[in-house]
Structure formats: structure tokens, C-alpha cells
Coordinates of C-alpha atoms in Angstrom, one line a residue:
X1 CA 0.0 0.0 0.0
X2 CA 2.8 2.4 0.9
X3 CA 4.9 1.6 -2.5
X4 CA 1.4 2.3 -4.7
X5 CA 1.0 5.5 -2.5
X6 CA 4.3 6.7 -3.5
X7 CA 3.8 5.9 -7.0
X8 CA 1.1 7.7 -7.2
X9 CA 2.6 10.8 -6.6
X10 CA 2.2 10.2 -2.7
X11 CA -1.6 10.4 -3.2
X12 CA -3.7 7.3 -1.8
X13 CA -4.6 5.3 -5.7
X14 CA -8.6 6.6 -5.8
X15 CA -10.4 3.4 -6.8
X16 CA -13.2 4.5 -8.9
X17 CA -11.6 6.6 -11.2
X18 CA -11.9 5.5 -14.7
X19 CA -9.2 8.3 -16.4
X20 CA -6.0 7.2 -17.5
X21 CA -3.0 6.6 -15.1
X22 CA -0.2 9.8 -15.5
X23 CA 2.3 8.4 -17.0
X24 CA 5.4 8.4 -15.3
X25 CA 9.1 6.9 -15.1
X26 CA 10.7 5.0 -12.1
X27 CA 13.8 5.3 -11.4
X28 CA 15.3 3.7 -8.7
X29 CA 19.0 2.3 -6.9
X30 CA 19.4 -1.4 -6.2
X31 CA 18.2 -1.1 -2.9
X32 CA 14.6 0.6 -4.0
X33 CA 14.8 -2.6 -6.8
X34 CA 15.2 -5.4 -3.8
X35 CA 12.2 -3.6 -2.1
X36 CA 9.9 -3.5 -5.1
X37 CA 10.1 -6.2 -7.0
X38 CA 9.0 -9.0 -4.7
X39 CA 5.8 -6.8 -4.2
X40 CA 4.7 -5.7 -7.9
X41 CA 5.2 -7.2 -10.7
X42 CA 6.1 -5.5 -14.3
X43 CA 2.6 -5.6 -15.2
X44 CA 1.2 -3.6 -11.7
X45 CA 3.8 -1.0 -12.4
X46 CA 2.5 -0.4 -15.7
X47 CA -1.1 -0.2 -14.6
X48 CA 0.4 2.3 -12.5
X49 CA 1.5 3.9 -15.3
X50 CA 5.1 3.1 -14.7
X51 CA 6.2 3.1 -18.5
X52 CA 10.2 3.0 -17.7
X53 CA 11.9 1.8 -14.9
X54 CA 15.9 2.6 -14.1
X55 CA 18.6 2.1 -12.5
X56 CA 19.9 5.4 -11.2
X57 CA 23.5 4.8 -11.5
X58 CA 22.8 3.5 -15.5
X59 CA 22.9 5.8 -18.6
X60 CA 19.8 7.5 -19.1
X61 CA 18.4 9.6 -21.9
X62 CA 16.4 12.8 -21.2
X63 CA 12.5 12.6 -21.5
X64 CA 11.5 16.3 -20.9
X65 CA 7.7 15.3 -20.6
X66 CA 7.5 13.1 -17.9
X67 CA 7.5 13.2 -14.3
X68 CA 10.0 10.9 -12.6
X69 CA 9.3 9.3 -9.4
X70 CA 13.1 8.7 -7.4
X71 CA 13.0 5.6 -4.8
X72 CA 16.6 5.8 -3.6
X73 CA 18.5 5.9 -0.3
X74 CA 20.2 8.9 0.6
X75 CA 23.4 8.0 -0.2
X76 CA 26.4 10.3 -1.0
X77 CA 26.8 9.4 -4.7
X78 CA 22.8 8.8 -5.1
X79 CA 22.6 12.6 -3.8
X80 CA 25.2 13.4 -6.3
X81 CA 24.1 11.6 -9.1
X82 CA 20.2 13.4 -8.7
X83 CA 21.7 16.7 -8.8
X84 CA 23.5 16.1 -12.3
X85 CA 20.0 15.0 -13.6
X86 CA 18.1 18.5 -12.0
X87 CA 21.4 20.4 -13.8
X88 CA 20.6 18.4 -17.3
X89 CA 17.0 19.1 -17.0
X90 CA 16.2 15.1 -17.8
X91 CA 12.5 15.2 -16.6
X92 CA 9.6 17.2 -16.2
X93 CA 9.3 17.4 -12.5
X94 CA 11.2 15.1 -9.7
X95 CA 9.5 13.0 -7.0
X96 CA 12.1 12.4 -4.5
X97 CA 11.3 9.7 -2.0
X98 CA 14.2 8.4 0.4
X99 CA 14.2 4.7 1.6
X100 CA 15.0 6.5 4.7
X101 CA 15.5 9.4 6.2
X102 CA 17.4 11.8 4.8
X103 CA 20.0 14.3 6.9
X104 CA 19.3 17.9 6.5
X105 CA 23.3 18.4 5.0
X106 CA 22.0 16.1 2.1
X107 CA 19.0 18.0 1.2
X108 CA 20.5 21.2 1.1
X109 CA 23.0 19.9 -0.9
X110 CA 19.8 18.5 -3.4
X111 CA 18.6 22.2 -2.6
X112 CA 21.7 23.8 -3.8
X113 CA 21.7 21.9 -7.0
X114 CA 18.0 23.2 -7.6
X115 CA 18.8 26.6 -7.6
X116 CA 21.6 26.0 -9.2
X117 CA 20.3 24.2 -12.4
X118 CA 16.9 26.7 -11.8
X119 CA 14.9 23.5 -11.4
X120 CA 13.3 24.7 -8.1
X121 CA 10.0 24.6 -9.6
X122 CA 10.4 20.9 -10.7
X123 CA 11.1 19.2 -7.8
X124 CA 7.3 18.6 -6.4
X125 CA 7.7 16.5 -3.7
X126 CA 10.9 15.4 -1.0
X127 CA 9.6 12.3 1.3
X128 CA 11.0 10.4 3.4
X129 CA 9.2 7.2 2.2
X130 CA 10.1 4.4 5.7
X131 CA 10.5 1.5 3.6
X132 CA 14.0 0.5 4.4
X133 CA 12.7 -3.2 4.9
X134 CA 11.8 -6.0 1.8
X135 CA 8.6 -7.8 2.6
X136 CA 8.7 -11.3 1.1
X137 CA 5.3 -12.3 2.3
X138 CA 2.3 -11.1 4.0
X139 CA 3.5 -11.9 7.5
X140 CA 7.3 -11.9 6.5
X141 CA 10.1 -9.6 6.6
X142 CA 14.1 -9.4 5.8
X143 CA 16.1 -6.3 6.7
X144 CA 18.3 -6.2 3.5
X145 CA 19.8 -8.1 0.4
X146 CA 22.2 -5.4 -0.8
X147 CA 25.5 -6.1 1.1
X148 CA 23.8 -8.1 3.6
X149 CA 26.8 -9.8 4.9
X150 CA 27.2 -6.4 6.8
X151 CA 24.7 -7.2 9.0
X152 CA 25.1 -10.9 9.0
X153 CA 25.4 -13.0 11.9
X154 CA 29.6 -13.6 10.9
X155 CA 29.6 -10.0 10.8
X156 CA 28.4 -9.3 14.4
X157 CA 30.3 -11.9 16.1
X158 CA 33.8 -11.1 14.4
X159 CA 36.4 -11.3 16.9
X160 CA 38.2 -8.6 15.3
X161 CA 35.2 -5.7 14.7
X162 CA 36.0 -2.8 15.9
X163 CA 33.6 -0.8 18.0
X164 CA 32.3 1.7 15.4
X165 CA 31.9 -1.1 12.9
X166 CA 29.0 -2.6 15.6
X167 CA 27.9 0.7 16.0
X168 CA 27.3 0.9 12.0
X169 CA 25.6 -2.5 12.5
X170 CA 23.2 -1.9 15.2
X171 CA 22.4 1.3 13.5
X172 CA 21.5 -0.5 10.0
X173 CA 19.3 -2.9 11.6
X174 CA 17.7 -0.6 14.2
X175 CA 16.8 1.9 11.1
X176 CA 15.5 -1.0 9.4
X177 CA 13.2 -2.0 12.1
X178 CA 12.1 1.5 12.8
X179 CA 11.0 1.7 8.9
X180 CA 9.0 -1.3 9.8
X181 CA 7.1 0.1 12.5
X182 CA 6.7 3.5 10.8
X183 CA 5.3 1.3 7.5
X184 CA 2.8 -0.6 9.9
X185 CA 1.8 2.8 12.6
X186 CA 2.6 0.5 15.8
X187 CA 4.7 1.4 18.6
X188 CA 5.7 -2.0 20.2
X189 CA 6.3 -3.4 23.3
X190 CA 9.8 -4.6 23.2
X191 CA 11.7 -7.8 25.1
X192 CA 15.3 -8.8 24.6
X193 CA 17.8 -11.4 25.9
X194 CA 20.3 -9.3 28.0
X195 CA 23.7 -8.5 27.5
X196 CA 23.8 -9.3 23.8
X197 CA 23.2 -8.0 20.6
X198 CA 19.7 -8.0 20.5
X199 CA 20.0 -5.8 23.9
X200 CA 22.3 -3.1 21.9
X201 CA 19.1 -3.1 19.1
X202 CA 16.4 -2.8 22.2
X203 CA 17.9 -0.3 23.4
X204 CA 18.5 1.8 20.4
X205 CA 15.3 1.4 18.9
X206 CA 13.3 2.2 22.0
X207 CA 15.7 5.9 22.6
X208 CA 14.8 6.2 18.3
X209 CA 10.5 5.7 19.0
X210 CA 10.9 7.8 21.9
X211 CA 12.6 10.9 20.3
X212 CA 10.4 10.4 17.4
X213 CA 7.1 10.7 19.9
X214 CA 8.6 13.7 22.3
X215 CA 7.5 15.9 19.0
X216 CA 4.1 15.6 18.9
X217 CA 3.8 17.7 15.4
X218 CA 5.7 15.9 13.8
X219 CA 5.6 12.6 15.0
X220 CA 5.4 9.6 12.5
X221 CA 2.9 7.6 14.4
X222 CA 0.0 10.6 14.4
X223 CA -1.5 12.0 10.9
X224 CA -3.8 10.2 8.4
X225 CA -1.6 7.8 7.9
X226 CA -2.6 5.5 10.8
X227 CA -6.0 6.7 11.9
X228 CA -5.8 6.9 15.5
X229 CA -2.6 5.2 15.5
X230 CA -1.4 6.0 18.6
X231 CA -4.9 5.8 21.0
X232 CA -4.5 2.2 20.1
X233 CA -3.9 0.0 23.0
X234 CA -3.3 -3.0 20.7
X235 CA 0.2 -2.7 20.4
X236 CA 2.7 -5.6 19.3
X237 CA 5.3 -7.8 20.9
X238 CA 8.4 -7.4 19.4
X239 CA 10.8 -10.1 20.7
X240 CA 14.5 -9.9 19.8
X241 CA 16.3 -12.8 20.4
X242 CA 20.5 -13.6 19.7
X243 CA 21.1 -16.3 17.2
X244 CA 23.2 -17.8 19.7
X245 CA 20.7 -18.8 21.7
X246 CA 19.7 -21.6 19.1
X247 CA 22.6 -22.2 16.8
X248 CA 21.2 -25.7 15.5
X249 CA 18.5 -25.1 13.9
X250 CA 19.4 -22.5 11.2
X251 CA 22.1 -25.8 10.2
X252 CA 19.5 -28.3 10.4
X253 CA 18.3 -30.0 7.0
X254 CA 14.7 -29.0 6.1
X255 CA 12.0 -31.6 5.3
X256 CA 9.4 -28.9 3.9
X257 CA 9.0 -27.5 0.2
X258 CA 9.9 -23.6 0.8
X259 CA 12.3 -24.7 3.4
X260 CA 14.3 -27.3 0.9
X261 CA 14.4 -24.9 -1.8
X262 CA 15.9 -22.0 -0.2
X263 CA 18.4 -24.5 1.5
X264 CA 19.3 -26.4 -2.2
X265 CA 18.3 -23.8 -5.2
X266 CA 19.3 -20.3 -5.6
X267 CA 16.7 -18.7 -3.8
X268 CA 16.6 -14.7 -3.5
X269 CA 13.8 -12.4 -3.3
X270 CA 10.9 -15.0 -3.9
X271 CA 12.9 -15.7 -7.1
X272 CA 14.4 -19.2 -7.8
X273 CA 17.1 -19.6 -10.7
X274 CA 17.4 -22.7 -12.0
X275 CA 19.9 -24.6 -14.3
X276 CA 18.2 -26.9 -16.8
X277 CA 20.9 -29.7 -17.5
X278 CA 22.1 -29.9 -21.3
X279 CA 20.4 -33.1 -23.7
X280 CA 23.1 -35.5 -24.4
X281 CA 21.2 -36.7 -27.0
X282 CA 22.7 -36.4 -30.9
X283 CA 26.1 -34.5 -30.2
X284 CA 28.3 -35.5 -32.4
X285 CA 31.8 -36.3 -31.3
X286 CA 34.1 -33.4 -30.0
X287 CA 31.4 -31.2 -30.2
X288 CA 31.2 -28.5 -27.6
X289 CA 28.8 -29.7 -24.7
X290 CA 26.0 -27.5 -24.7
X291 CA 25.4 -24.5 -22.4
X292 CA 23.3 -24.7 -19.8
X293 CA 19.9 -22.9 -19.7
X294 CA 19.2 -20.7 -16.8
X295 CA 16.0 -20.5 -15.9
X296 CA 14.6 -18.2 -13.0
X297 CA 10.5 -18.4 -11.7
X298 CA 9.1 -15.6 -9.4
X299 CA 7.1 -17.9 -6.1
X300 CA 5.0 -15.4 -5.0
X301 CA 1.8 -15.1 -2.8
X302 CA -0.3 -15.1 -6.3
X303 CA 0.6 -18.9 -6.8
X304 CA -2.3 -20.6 -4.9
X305 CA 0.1 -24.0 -5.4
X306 CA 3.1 -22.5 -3.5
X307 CA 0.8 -20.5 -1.0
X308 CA -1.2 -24.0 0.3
X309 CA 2.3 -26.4 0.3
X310 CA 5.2 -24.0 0.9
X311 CA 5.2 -25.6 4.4
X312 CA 4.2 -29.4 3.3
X313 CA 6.7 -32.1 3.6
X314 CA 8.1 -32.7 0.1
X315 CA 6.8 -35.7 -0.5
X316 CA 2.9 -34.5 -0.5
X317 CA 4.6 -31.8 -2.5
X318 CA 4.8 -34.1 -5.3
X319 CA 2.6 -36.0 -5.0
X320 CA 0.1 -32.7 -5.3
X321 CA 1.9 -31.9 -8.6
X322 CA 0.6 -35.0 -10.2
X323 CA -2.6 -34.6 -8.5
X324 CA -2.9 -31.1 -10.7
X325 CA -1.2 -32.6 -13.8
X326 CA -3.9 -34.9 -13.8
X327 CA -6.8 -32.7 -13.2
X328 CA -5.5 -30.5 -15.8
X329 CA -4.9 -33.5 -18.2
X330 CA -8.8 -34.4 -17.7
X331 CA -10.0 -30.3 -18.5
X332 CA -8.0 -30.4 -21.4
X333 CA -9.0 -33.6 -22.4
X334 CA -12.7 -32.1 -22.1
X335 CA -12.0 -29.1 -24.4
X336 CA -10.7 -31.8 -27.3
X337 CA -13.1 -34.0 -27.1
X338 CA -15.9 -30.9 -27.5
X339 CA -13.9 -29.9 -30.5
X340 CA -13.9 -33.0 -32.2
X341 CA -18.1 -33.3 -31.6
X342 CA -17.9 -29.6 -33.1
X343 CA -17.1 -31.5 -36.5
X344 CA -20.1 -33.3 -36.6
X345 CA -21.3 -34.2 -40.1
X346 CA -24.7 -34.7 -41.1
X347 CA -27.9 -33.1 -40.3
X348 CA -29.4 -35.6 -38.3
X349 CA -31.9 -34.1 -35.2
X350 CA -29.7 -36.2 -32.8
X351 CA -26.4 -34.2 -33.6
X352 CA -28.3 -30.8 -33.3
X353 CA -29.4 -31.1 -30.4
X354 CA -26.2 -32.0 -29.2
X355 CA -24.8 -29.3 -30.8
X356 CA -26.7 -26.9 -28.7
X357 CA -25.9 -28.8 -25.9
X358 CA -21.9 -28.9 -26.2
X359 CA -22.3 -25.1 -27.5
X360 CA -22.9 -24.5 -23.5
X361 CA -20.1 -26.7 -22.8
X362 CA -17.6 -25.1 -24.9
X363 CA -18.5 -21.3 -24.3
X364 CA -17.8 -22.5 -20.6
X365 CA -14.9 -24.3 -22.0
X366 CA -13.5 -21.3 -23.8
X367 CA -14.0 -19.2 -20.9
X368 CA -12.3 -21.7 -18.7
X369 CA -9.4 -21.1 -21.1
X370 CA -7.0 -18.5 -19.5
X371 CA -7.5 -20.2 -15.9
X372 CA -6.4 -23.6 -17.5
X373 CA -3.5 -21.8 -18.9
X374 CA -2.4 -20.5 -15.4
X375 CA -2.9 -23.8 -14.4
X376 CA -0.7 -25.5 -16.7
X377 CA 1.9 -22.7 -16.3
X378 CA 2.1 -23.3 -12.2
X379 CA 2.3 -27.3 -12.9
X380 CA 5.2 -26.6 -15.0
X381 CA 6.8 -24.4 -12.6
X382 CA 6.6 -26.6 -9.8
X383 CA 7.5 -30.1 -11.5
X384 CA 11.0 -28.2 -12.4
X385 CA 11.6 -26.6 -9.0
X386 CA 10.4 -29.7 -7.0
X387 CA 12.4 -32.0 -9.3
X388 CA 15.4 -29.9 -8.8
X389 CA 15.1 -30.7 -5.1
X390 CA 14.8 -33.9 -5.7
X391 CA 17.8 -34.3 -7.5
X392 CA 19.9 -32.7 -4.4
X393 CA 17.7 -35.1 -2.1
X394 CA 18.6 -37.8 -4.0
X395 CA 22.6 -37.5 -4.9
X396 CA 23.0 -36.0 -1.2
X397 CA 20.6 -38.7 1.3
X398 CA 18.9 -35.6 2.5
X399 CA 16.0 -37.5 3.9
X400 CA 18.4 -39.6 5.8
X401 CA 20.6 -36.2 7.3
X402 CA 16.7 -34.8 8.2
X403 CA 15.7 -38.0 9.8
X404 CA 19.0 -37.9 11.3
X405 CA 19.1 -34.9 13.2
X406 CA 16.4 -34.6 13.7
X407 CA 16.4 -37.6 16.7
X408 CA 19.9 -35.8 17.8
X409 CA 17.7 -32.6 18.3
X410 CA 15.0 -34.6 20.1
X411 CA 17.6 -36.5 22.1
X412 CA 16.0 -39.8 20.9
X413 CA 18.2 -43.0 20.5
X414 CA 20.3 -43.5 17.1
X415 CA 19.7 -46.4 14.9
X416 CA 23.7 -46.1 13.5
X417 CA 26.5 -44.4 14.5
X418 CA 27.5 -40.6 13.6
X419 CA 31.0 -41.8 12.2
X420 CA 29.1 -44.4 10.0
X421 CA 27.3 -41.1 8.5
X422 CA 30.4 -38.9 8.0
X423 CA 32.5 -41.6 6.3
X424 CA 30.0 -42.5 4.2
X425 CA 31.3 -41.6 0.8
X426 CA 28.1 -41.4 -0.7
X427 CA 25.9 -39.1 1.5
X428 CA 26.1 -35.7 1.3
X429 CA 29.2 -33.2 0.5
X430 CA 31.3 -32.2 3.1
X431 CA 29.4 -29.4 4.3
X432 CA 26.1 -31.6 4.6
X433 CA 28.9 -34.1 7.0
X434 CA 29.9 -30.5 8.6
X435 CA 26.3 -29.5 9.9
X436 CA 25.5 -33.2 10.9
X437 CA 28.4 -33.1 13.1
X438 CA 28.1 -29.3 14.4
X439 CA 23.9 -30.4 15.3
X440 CA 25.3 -33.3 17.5
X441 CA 28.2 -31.0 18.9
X442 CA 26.0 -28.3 19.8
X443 CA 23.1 -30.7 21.7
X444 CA 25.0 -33.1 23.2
X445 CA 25.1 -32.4 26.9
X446 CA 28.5 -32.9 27.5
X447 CA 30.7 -32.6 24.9
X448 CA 32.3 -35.3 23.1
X449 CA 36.0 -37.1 25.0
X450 CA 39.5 -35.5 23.8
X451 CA 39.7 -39.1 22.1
X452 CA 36.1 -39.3 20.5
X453 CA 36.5 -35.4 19.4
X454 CA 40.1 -37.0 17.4
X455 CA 37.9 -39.8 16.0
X456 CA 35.4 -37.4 14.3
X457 CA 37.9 -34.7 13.4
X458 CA 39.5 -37.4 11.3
X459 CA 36.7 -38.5 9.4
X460 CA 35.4 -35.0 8.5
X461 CA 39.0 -34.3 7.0
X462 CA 38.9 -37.9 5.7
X463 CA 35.5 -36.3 4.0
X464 CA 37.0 -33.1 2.9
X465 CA 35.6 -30.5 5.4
X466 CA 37.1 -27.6 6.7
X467 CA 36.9 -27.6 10.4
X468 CA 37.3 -24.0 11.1
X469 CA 33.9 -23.9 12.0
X470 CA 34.3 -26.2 14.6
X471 CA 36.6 -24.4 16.1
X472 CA 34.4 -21.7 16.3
X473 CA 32.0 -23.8 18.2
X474 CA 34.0 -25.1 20.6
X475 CA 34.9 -21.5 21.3
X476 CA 31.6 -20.7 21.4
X477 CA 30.3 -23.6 23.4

């Protein structure tokens, strides 16, 4: 809703209107990309009336007609780069919105650049737009995908950061969060584990709501934005929690469709990118193998497949493929076999009447055309991803590794031993061995004997793994 706001010249989208959308060009830094295009597609921008949409930092010819709607973050060379375009006159007037907020030095410096280039008059609107935060799905959130190992778990618990370098951290995240609550117009409680991390956030983001309130003018939480936002006494629960306190899990193997193909695919963004494998078939000798396809499918919460077995086990995930193969096999089987009794000859009374009949059947049947279509296109879709899985599951014993762990996590007793697994040459690659053995390390209650630990260490280099992250563990543990 905020994004369609915003594109609509920071206006609320009026429903009824039946005129033509302004036409308008989007430009945009990677960051304003990451937030948008999980959320609307190519076609809703152009219903929109999005025609264009660019990168800021790519070449860009001048269109002196059109407005342009900016969604950047105030970055130095993004501030830089908008007043070149204001001093070559590219647009017809500027929509600024920030990702977040903008510092008062950086605007005067856009300012500056206005009068300057005598563009004052062009620039109609500078917002600070809160969004610094890319929504996934309706109840899901991730704080960034540009640069993200910045704020990545390695990057917090590096023994060498420095403090300013966590200071940059906690401030990343806490403005993240902040844009969150800002986007939704809730003021949360907070709890936090103490004296770590998630303290430092707390703390910050509770003194950065509180500065915000103490002006009541101009605080973010009052307007038209929210209603009565901040009479509400249903406020949320935000609970922020160290990764340390349950380092298992995030090495765990997954049993569950969404969960499987994030951990095996190349999975960003809602978007999976796939490599078909190359036909052997008729290459003649010494040829040049063939290049692999890549192939990339948006999952997103308009596929009603994905939506109702994201969190299925995998097998009922194919097995509910075939199930809608088949049901689509019988619809289109339908539609032919209503063709074929359209090419009826003679003029009998028995075929007429069965002509008017089946001319029901087929204007439903034509009708039903586009949604079979959809249908066949998510069947597709999932067959590849899901037998893409499979093929990991199947080269790599996933099922057993899930199975596996799963009774270390539940402390229940092992049908074979944990060196039998990691000297197996046949399941998994070394990293698979690695998290096996890191799962058992971290939930055993006491850890494993000098002589034992020796054992294992041997195997897992027999294997091929690296054991600096058991190191780390130990540390840790």
C-alpha cells in the first residue's frame, strides 16, 4: 500500500476513477529494486502507469515530458548523481522519495543543486518514504539483500570488529526496524535477551520511538496515515532474540518444500534460478557440450500451489503436482473431445441437439481457457523446482541427514552411529557431513572425549571439510 501510494505521486490510488493513469518513469538504486520487486510485478507498475523503470546509476536519456518518481536511499553518490540530472534538465518534474530518512546536510545539498540548475520549480515533492525493509510475504520480513553480509550473523560476532563497525551495525538494523514500525503505525512493546546484541538493538530502537514521539507535530505515528494510530492500545510484541541462543536449527536440514528450496536452489527475493541440464542426446563427437539454460520463476503469494504447500513435507509436494497434472490432463481432455463433436457431419436431429448442448459446454470451456493456462503454467513451474530438489535429495541422502538430526535434536536414540554417516562416501558433500556433526556437537550435553572429538575430526577431513567452524564452536560452546 505504501509503494502504490508513493507511485502515485504520494496520493492514496482513488479506486473508482476511470481516467488514465499519469504516465510516469521509475527510477530507482538497487536497494529501492530489492524492495519492489518481490511486491509488484512488471505488469502492476504499468497499470500504475510506470512506462520506464531505471537504474539510477545506468545511462539515461532525457525525457522532458515526464514526471519521474526517485525511490533511492540517501546515499552520498545517489545525492550526487540526482543533482546532475536536475542540472541536465532530464524530466519534467522530480518526485524524491528516500528509503530513509534523509540528513538535512543532504537535502541542502539536493537544494543547492535546484537553484543551481533553476529546477526549483520541478522538484514537487521530497519524502521520506520508511520502507527500508523488503517484505517477502504477508506476514514476513528481511532487513536487506544489498550487502547483507554487513549485517550478517559472521559480521556481528567477528572477533576482530571494531567498535564503530557494531555501532554501524546496530544502527543499520535498528533503522530497518524503525521503517518497519513506521510502514505498519505500531509502537511496540519490546523484550530482549540481556547483554547481547539483541540488547544493543532494544535499546537503540526504544531511545529512536521515543525521540520520534517527544514531538508531537511531527511525529510519524499521528497523521492520516494510521487513523488513530497511537490511541491504540493494541500494540505488538516485538521479541528480539541472539542467534546464539539456538545455533542448530538455522544448520538443520529442512524436510518442507519452501524450506528445501531455499536450502538447495538459488533462492533470493521470492525468485528461484534454475539450471536446466544440457540433452546428451545427438552431439556429435568433439562437439562442444552445450550451455546450460538458466531458468529463474518468481514464487510469489499469487501462486495458490506455492501458498497452500510452501510448508508441506516434500513428499505431499509431489505427489500434489501430479494430483494437478492430472486434473488439468482431464480439463484439457474435455476441451478436445468438445472440439472433435464440433465437426459433426450430417444433419441428423440427434447431432443438433447435441450441438446446442456442447455449445454450453464449450462457451464455458473457452471461458475456462485462460485459468487452464495459469494452471498449466504453475504445474510446469513446480515439477521443475520440486524435481530440482529432488535431484539434491537424492545425490546427497537428504532424507536420511533430516531424519538424522532430527532424533539428535530430540535426544532420541540413534539407529547407527554418527561416524558411520560422515565416512560415508556417498551421502552428502562435506558441508552436509559439517552440519551433521556441528547439530550433534551443539546438543549433546557434554561434549564429546579428547579421544572421540580426534575420532570425528579425522573423518570429516577424511570427508573433505574444513573444520574452522568447529573451532568456532568449541569456542563458542
Amino acid at each position: 500500500v505504501a509503494l502504490k501510494r508513493m507511485l502515485n505521486f504520494n496520493v492514496p490510488p482513488v479506486k473508482n476513477s476511470t481516467g488514465e493513469p499519469v504516465w510516469k518513469v521509475l527510477i530507482y538504486d538497487r536497494f529501492g529494486q530489492d524492495i519492489i520487486s518481490p511486491l509488484l510485478s512488471v505488469k502492476e507498475l504499468r497499470d500504475m502507469g510506470i512506462t520506464l523503470h531505471l537504474l539510477l546509476h545506468s545511462d539515461r536519456d532525457a525525457i522532458p515530458d515526464v514526471p519521474a518518481v526517485y525511490f533511492v536511499m540517501p546515499t552520498e553518490e545517489n545525492i550526487d548523481r540526482m543533482c546532475q540530472d536536475l542540472r541536465n534538465q532530464l524530466y519534467e518534474s522530480y518526485y524524491l522519495n528516500f528509503i530513509s530518512a534523509i540528513s538535512r546536510s543532504k537535502l541542502e545539498d539536493i537544494a543547492n543543486a535546484a537553484i543551481g540548475a533553476n529546477a526549483v520549480t520541478q522538484v514537487a515533492k521530497v519524502f521520506d518514504q520508511y520502507l527500508n525493509f523488503i517484505t517477502l510475504e504477508d506476514d514476513m520480513f528481511v532487513l536487506c539483500n544489498q550487502n547483507k553480509e554487513l549485517v550478517s550473523y559472521r559480521a556481528i560476532n567477528r572477533p576482530d570488529i571494531t567498535d564503530t563497525e557494531m555501532e554501524t551495525i546496530m544502527d543499520t538494523i535498528v533503522d530497518s526496524l524503525f521503517c518497519f514500525f513506521v510502514t505498519l503505525g505500531a509502537i511496540p512493546i519490546i523484550r530482549c535477551s540481556r547483554g547481547t546484541a539483541a540488547e544493543m538493538v532494544a535499546v537503540k530502537l526504544d531511545k529512536k520511538l521515543r525521540e520520534n514521539l517527544r514531538d508531537a507535530r511531527n511525529s510519524l505515528f499521528t497523521g492520516d496515515t494510521l487513523g488513530a494510530g497511537q490511541f491504540s492500545f493494541q500494540r505488538p510484541l516485538l521479541v528480539l532474540v541472539d542467534r546464539n541462543i539456538d545455533l542448530a536449527t538455522p544448520l538443520h536440514h529442512t524436510w518442507t518444500y519452501q524450506a528445501l528450496v531455499h536450502d538447495v536452489l538459488d533462492f533470493h527475493l521470492n525468485r528461484v534460478n534454475l539450471e536446466e541440464s544440457a540433452g546428451t542426446e545427438n552431439t556429435p563427437a568433439g562437439a562442444r557440450p552445450k550451455k546450460k539454460n538458466k531458468k529463474s520463476y518468481d514464487l510469489t503469494t499469487s501462486d495458490k500451489f506455492w501458498q497452500k504447500h510452501k510448508g508441506s513435507p516434500f513428499p505431499e509436494v509431489a505427489e500434489s503436482v501430479q494430483q494437478e497434472l492430472e486434473s488439468y490432463r482431464a480439463q484439457e481432455d474435455e476441451v478436445k473431445r468438445l472440439k472433435s463433436i464440433m465437426g459433426i457431419e450430417g444433419e441428423d436431429e440427434g447431432a443438433i441437439s447435441m450441438l446446442s448442448d456442447n455449445t454450453a459446454k464449450l462457451t464455458s470451456a473457452v471461458s475456462s481457457l485462460p485459468e487452464l493456462l495459469e494452471k498449466k503454467r504453475l504445474i510446469d513451474l513446480h515439477t521443475n523446482v520440486a524435481t530440482a530438489v529432488l535431484e539434491h535429495i537424492k545425490s546427497r541422502k537428504l532424507d536420511v541427514y533430516f531424519e538424522y538430526e532430527e532424533k539428535i535434536m530430540s535426544k532420541s536414540t540413534l539407529d547407527k552411529s554418527l561416524l558411520d554417516m560422515i565416512s560415508d562416501p556417498d551421502a552428502g558433500t562435506p558441508e552436509d557431513k559439517m552440519r551433521l556433526f556441528l547439530i550433534y556437537y551443539i546438543s549433546s550435553a557434554q561434549a564429546p572425549s579428547e579421544i572421540d572429538l580426534e575420532q570425528y575430526k579425522k573423518a570429516l577431513m577424511d570427508a573433505g571439510c574444513n573444520l574452522a567452524p568447529l573451532s568456532y564452536i568449541k569456542q563458542w560452546k
